[in-house]
Coordinates of C-alpha atoms in Angstrom, one line a residue:
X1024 CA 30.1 0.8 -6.4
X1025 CA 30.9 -2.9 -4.6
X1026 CA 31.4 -1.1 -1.2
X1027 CA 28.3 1.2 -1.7
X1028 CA 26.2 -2.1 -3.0
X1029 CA 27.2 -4.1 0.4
X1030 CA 26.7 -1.5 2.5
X1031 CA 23.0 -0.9 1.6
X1032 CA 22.5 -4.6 1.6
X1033 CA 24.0 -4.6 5.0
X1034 CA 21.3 -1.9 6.0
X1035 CA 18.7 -3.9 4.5
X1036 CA 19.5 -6.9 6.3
X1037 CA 19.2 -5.2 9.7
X1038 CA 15.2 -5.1 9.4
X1039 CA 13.2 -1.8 8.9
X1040 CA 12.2 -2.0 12.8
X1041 CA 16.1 -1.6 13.7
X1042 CA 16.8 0.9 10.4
X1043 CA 13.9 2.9 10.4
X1044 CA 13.8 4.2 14.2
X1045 CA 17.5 5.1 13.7
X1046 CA 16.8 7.2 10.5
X1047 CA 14.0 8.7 12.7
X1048 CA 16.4 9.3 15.3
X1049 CA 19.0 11.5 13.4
X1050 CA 15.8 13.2 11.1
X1051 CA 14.1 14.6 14.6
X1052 CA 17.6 15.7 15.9
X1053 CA 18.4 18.1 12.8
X1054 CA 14.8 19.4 13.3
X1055 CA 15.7 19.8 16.5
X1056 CA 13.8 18.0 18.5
X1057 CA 16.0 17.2 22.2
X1058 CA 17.4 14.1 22.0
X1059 CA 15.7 12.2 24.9
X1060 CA 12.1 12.9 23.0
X1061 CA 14.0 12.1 19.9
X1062 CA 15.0 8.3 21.3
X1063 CA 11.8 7.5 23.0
X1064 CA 10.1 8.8 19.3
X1065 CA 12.4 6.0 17.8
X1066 CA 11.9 3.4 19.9
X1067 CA 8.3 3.5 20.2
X1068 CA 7.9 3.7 16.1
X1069 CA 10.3 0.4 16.1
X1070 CA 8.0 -1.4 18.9
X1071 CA 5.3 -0.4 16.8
X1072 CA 7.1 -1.9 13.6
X1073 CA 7.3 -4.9 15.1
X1074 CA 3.7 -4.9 16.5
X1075 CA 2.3 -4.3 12.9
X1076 CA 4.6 -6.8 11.4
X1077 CA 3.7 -9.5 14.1
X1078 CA 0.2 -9.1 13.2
X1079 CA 0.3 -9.0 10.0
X1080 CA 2.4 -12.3 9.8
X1081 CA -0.4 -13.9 12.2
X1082 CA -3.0 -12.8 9.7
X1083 CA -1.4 -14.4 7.0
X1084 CA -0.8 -17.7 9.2
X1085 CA -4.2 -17.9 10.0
X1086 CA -5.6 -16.8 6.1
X1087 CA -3.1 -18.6 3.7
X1088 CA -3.6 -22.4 4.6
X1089 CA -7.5 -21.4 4.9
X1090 CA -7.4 -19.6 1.5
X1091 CA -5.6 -22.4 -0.1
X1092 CA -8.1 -25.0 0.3
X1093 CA -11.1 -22.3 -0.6
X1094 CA -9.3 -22.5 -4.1
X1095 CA -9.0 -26.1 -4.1
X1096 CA -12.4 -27.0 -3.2
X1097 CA -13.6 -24.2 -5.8
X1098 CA -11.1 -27.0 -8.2
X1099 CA -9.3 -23.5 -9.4
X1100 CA -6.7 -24.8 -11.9
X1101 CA -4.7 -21.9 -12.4
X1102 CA -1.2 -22.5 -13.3
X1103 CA 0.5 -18.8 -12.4
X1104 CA 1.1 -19.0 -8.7
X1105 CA 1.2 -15.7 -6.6
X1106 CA 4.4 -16.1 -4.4
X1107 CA 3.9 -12.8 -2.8
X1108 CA 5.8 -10.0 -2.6
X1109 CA 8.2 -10.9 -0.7
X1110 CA 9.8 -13.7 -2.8
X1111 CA 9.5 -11.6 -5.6
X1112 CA 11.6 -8.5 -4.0
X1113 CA 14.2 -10.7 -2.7
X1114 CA 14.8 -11.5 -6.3
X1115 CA 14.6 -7.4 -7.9
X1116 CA 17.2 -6.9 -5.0
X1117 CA 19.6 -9.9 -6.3
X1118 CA 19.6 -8.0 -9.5
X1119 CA 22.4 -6.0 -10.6
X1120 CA 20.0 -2.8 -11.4
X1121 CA 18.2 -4.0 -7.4
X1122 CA 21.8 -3.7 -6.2
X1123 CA 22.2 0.0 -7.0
X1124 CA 18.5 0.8 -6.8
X1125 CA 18.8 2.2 -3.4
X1126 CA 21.6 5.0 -3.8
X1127 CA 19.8 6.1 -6.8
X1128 CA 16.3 6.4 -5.8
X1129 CA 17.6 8.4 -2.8
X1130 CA 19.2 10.9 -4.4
X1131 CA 16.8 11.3 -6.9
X1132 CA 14.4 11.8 -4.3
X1133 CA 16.6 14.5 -2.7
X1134 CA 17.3 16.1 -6.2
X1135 CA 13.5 16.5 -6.7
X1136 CA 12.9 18.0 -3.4
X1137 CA 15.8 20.6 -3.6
X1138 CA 14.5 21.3 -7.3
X1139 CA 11.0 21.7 -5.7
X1140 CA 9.6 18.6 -8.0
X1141 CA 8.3 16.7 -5.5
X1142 CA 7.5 17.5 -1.0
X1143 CA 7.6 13.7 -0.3
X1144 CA 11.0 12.6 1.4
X1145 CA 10.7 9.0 1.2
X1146 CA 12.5 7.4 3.9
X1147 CA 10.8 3.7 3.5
X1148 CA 13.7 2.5 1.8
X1149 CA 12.5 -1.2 2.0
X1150 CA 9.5 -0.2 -1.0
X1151 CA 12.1 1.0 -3.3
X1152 CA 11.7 -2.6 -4.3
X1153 CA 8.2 -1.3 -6.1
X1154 CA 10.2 1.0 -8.1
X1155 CA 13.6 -1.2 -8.7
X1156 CA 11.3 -3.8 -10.2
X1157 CA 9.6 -1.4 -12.9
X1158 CA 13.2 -0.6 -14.1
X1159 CA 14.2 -4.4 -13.8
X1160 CA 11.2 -5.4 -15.8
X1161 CA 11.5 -3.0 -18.1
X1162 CA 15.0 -4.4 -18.7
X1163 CA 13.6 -7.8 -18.5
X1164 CA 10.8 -6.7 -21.4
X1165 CA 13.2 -4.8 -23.5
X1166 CA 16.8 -5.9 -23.1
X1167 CA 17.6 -2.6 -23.3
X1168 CA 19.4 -1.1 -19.6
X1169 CA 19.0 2.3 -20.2
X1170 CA 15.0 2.0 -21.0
X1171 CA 15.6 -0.1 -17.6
X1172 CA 16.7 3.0 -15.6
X1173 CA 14.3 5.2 -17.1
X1174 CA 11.8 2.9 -16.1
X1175 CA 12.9 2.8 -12.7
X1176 CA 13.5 7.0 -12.7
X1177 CA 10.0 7.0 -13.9
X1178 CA 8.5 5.5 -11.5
X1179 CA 10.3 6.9 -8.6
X1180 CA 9.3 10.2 -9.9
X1181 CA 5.4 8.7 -10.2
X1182 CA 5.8 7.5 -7.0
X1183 CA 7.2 10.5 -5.5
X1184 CA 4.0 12.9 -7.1
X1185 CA 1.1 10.4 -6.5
X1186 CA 2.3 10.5 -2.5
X1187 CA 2.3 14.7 -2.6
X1188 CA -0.9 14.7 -4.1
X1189 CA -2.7 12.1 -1.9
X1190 CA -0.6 13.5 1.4
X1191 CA -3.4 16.1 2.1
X1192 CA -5.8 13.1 2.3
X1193 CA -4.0 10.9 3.7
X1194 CA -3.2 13.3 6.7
X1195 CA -7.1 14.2 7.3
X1196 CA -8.3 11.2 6.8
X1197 CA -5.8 9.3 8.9
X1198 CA -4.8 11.8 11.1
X1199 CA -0.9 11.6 10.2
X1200 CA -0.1 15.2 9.8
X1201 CA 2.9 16.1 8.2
X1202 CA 2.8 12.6 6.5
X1203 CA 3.1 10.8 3.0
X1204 CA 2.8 7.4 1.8
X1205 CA 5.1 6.3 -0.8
X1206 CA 4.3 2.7 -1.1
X1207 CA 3.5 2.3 -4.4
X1208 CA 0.6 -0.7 -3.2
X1209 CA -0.7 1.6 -1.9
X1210 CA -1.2 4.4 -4.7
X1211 CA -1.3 2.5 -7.7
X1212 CA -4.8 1.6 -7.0
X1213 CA -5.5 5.4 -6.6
X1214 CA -4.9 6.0 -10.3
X1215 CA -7.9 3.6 -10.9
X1216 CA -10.3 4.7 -8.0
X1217 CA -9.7 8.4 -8.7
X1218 CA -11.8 7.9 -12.0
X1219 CA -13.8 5.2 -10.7
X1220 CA -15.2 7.0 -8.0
X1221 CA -16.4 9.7 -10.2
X1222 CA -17.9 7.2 -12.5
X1223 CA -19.4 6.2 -9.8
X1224 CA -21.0 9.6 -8.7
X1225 CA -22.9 9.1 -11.8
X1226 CA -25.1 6.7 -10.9
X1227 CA -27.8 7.9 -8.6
X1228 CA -27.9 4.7 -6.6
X1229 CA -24.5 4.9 -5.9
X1230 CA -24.1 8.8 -5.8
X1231 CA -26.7 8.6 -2.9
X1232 CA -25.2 5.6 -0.9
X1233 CA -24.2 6.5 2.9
X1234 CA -23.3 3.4 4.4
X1235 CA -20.0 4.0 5.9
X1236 CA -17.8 0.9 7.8
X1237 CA -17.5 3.6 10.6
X1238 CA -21.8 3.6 10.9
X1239 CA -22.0 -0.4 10.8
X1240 CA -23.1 -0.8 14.0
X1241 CA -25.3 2.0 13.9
X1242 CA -27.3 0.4 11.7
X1243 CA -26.8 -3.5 12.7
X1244 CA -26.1 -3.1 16.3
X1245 CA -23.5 -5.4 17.9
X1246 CA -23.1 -7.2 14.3
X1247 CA -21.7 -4.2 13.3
X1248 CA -18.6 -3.7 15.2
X1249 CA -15.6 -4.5 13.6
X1250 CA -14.6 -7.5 16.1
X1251 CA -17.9 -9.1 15.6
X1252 CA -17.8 -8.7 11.8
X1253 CA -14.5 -10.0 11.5
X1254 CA -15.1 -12.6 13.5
X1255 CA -18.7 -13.6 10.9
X1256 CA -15.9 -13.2 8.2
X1257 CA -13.3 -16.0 9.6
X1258 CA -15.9 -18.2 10.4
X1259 CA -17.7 -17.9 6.8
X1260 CA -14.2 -18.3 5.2
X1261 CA -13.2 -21.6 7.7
X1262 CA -17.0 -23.1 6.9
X1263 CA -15.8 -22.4 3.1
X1264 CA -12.9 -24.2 3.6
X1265 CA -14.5 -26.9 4.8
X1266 CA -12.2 -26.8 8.5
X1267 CA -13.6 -28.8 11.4
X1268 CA -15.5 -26.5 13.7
X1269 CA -12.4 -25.9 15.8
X1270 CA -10.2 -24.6 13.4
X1271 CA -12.9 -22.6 12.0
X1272 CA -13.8 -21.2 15.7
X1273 CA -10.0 -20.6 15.7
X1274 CA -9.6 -18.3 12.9
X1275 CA -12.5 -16.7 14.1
X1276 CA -11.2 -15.7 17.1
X1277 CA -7.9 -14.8 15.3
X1278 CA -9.1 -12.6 12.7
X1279 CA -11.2 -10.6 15.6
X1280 CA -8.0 -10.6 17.3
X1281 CA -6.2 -8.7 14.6
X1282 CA -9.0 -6.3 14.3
X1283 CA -8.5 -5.2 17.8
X1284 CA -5.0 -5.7 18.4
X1285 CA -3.5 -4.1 15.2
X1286 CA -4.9 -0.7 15.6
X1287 CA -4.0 -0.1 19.0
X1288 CA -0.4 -1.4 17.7
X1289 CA -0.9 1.5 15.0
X1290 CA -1.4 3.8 17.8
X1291 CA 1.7 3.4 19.3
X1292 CA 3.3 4.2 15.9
X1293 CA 1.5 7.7 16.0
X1294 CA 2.7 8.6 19.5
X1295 CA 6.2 7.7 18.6
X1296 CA 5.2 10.2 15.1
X1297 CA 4.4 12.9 17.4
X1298 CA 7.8 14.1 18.4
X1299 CA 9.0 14.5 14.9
X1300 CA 5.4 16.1 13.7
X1301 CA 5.9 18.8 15.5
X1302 CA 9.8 19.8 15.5
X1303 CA 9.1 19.5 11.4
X1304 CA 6.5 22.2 11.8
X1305 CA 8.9 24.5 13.5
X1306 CA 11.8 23.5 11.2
X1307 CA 10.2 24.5 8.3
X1308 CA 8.9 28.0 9.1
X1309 CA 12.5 28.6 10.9
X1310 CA 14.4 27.6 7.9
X1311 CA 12.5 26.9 4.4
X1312 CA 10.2 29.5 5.0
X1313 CA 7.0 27.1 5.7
X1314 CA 7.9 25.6 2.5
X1315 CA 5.6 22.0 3.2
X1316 CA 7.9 19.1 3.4
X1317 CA 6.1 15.3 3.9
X1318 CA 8.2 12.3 5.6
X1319 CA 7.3 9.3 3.7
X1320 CA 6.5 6.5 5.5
X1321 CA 5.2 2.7 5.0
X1322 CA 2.0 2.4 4.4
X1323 CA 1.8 0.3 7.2
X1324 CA 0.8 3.0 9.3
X1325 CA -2.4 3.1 8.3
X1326 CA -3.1 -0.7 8.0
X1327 CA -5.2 -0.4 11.2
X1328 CA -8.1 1.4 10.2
X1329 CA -11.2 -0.5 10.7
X1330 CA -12.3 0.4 7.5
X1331 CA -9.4 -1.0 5.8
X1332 CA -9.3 -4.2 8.1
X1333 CA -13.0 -4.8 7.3
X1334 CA -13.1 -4.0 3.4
X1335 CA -10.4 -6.3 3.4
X1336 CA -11.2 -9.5 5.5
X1337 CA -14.4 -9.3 2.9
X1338 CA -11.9 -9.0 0.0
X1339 CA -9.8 -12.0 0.5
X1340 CA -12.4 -14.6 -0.3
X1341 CA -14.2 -12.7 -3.4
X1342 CA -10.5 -12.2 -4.7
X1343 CA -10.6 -16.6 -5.3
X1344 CA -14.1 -16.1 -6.6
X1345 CA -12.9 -13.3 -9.3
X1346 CA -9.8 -15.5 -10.2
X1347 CA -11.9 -18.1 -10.9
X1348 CA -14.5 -16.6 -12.8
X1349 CA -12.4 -13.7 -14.8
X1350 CA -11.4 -14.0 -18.3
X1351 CA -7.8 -14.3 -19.2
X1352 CA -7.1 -14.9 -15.8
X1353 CA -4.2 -17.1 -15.1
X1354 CA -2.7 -16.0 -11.8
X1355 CA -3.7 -17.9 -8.4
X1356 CA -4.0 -15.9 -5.7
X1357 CA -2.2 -17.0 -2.3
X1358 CA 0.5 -15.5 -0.8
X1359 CA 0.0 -11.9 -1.1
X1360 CA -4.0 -12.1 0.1
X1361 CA -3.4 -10.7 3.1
X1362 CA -1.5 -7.4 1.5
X1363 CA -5.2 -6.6 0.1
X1364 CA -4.8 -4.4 3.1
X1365 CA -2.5 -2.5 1.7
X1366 CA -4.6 -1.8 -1.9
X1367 CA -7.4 -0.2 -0.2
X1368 CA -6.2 2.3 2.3
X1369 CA -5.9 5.2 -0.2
X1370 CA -9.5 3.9 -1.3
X1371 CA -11.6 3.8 1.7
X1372 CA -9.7 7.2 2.5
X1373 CA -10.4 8.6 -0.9
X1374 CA -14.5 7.2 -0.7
X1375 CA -14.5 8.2 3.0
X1376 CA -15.0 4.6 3.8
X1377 CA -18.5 4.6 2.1
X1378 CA -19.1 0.5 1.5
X1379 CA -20.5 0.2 -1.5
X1380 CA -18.2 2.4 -3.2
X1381 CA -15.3 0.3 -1.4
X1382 CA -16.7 -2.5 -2.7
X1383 CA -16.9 -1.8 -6.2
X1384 CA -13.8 -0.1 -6.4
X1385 CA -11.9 -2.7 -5.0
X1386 CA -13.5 -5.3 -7.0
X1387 CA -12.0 -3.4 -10.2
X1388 CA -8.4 -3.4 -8.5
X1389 CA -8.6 -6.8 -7.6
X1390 CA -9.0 -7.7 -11.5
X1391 CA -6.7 -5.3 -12.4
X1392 CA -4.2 -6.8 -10.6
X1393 CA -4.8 -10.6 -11.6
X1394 CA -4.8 -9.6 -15.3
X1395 CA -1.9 -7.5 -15.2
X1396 CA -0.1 -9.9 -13.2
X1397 CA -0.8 -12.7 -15.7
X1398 CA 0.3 -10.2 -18.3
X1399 CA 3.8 -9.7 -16.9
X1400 CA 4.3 -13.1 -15.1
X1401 CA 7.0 -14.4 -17.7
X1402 CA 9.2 -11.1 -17.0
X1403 CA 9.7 -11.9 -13.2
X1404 CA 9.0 -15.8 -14.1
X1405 CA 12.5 -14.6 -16.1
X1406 CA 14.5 -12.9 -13.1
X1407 CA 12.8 -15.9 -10.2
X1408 CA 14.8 -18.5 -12.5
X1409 CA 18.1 -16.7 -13.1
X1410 CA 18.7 -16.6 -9.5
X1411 CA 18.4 -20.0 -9.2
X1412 CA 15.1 -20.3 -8.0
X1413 CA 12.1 -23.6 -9.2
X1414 CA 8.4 -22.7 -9.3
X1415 CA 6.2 -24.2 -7.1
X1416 CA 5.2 -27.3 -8.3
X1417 CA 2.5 -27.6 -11.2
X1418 CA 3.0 -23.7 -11.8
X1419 CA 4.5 -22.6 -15.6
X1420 CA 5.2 -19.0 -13.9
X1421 CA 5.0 -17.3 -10.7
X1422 CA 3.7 -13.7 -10.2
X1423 CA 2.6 -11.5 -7.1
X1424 CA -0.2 -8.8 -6.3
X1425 CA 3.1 -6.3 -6.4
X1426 CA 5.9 -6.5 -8.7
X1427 CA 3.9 -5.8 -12.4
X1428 CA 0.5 -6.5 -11.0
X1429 CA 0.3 -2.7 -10.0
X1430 CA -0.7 -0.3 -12.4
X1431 CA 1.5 2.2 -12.0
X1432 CA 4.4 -0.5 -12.6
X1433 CA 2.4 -2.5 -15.6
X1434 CA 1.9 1.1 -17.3
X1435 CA 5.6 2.2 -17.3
X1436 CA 6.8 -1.6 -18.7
X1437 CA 4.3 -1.7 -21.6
X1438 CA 4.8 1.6 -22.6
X1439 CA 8.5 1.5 -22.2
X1440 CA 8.4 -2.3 -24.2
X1441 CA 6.1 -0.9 -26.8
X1442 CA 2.9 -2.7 -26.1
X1443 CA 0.5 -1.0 -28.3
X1444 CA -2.7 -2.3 -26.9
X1445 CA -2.0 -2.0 -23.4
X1446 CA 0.0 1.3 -23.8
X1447 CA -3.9 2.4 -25.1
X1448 CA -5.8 1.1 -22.3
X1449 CA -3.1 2.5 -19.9
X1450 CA -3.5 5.7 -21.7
X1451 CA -7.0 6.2 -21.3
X1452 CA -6.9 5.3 -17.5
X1453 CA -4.4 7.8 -16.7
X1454 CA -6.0 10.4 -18.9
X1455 CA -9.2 10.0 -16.6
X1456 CA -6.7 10.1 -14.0
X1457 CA -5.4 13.4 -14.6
X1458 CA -8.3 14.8 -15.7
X1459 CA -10.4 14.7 -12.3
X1460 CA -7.9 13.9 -9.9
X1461 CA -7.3 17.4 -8.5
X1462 CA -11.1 18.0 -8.0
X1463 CA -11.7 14.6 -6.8
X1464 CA -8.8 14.4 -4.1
X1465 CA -10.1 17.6 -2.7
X1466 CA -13.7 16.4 -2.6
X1467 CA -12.4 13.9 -0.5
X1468 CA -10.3 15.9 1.7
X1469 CA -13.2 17.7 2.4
X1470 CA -15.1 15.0 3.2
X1471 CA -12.4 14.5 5.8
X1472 CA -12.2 17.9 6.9
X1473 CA -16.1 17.8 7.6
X1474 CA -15.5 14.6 9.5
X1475 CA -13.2 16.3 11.6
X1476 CA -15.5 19.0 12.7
X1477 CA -18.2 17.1 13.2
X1478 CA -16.1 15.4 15.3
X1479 CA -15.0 18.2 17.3
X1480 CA -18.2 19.6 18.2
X1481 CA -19.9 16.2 19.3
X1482 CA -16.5 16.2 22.0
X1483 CA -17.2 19.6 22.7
X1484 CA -20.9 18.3 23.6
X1485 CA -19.6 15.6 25.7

């Protein structure tokens, strides 16, 4: 168990743009794909890697000290301090259960898929920590290690399902055919927009909303393009932070920067997809019959949608705004503000990036996230000061818009520690869940699918 422990945390420390392109390598070969297409496939998704992770560490550069002093000028005095996900994963993995996460979640996976439980083969082995740290927390909660492993089978096994049911979508909408996206931040807020957005469709003003991020420009002209508008947004959020006009010109520029740069980074990613897209197709009707098999991937790959950029960029400040106003609110939000991104890209897919409904959806997240985080702060507060660490200074716990904050996670540790009151909220969420998500998923795949056409025939005009 030692050897298998340090050799996975060996793998780990080689970086997921060394690790990934190497698993993609070896995939494409046994679906036969010839090996020179094969290598240039895995070397252009780990350029692209570290294009998107680049960026997404300049966005957070630029967006952290600036978000900082919008909370202190707001005089936010809240004393659970979001350390981000990535302080909070290098923990779970520390952990005994992190240490043997890996193995296990794998060959669950590959158990489920030979019994035909689940399509998704999730090779984005670095967001096991999502799934390690509802079994740790669990454990944590309960003291108990075996409710700690169910917690953490449980959720793989969520996981696993809420990535085949959103694939369809997430391959219209996004164009990544043959694609999943097992990154739990990036479904858990599904389970809440799935019955939001038909809640939603209720209310005629909503209902007949058509403003789309894609139409901006239509409608405001040069204002509307997503450079421009990001480039509004960075300026609004330096003037807020009270920077001298050249730092806010600065992170203007930068966040228009991002908006440009990151989806033609994104791009690359999908060209390097390509090779293994279609030796899967053949694959599968040779030898499983066309039985439908997804490779999941980070949701990372979809980051650079405009949409998601743009809903985003106007999250970040109205998340400070929400933390200071919502009740029972204790959690600061800092380091993980940039991985907002990452919370709406199964929302503007699943609303068909229709603003209000973005918006208002994300809003709901948002909250979601900073109560349940403030919930389940003392359980990773717990593990943060076993290892050794100190809180930040002034804080009485730390928490992150991962870890419990998600839904999926927070549901599975109350109902697992036998919280009564939450386990009832929980319930009735995923019971609305459940009981529209198949229609409302395909509503919006077929929003997609019209999308496409349309899309066809005006380049068939042209």
């Amino acid at each position: 168990m030692q050897a298998i422990a340090e050799f996975f945390q060996y793998v780990m420390s080689l970086g997921s743009y060394i690790v990934l392109p190497i698993l993609i390598f070896f995939i494409a070969l046994i679906l036969g794909t010839k090996v020179d297409r094969a290598f240039r496939s895995a070397v252009f998704i780990g350029i692209a890697l570290i294009g998107i992770n680049l960026m997404t560490k300049f966005l957070a550069d630029n967006l952290g000290p600036a978000v900082k002093l919008m909370s202190e000028n707001a005089g936010l005095n809240l004393d659970i301090i979001d350390v981000g996900w990535g302080a909070v994963a290098g923990a779970i993995w520390s952990t005994p259960m992190g240490i043997v996460g890996i193995p296990l979640i794998l060959v669950t996976n590959i158990v489920l898929i030979i019994l035909k439980q689940t399509k998704t083969l999730d090779i984005d082995i670095w967001n096991y920590h999502h799934i390690v740290t509802a079994g740790v927390l669990t454990y944590v909660a309960t003291g108990n290690v075996i409710l700690g492993f169910v917690g953490m089978l449980l959720m793989a096994f969520m996981v696993f399902k809420l990535a085949d049911w959103s694939a369809p979508l997430v391959q219209k909408f996004y164009g990544l055919e043959g694609i999943s996206l097992p990154t739990n931040s990036a479904l858990a807020p599904l389970v809440l927009g799935v019955p939001l957005n038909y809640l939603l469709d209720k209310i005629p003003f909503v209902r007949k909303s058509n403003l789309k991020f894609d139409s901006l420009q239509k409608y405001l002209g040069p204002i509307g393009e997503p450079a421009i508008m990001a480039l509004i947004i960075g300026a609004g959020i330096g003037i807020v932070a009270k920077y001298p006009l050249k730092e806010t010109l600065g992170l203007a520029m930068n966040l228009s920067a991002v908006m440009i740069i990151l989806p033609k980074i994104v791009s690359i990613l999908v060209d390097g997809l390509s090779a293994i897209q279609d030796s899967s197709k053949i694959f599968l009707e040779k030898h499983l019959k066309g039985r439908e098999v997804y490779l999941g991937l980070d949701a990372a790959v979809a980051i650079g949608h405009p949409s998601v950029l743009t809903v985003s960029l106007i999250l970040i400040p109205l998340t400070v705004l929400i933390a200071a106003v919502l009740p029972g609110n204790r959690m600061m939000p800092f380091a993980d503000l940039t991985s907002i991104t990452f919370r709406m890209i199964l929302i503007v897919a699943l609303v068909h990036g229709n603003v209000l409904k973005t918006l208002l959806i994300g809003i709901v997240v948002i909250a979601q996230i900073l109560i349940a985080g403030t919930i389940t702060s003392p359980l990773i507060t717990n593990v943060y000061l076993s290892l050794g660490n100190t809180l930040p200074d002034g804080a009485v716990g730390i928490s992150s818009f991962a870890a419990g904050s998600l839904f999926t996670g927070f549901s599975i540790i109350q109902l697992l520690s036998f919280s009564v009151t939450s386990i009832a909220v929980c319930a009735v969420v995923w019971g609305l869940f459940f009981l529209v998500q198949k229609k409302e998923l395909a509503k919006a795949i077929n929003l997609a699918e019209v999308s496409d056409d349309l899309s066809e025939v005006a380049s068939d005009e042209i």
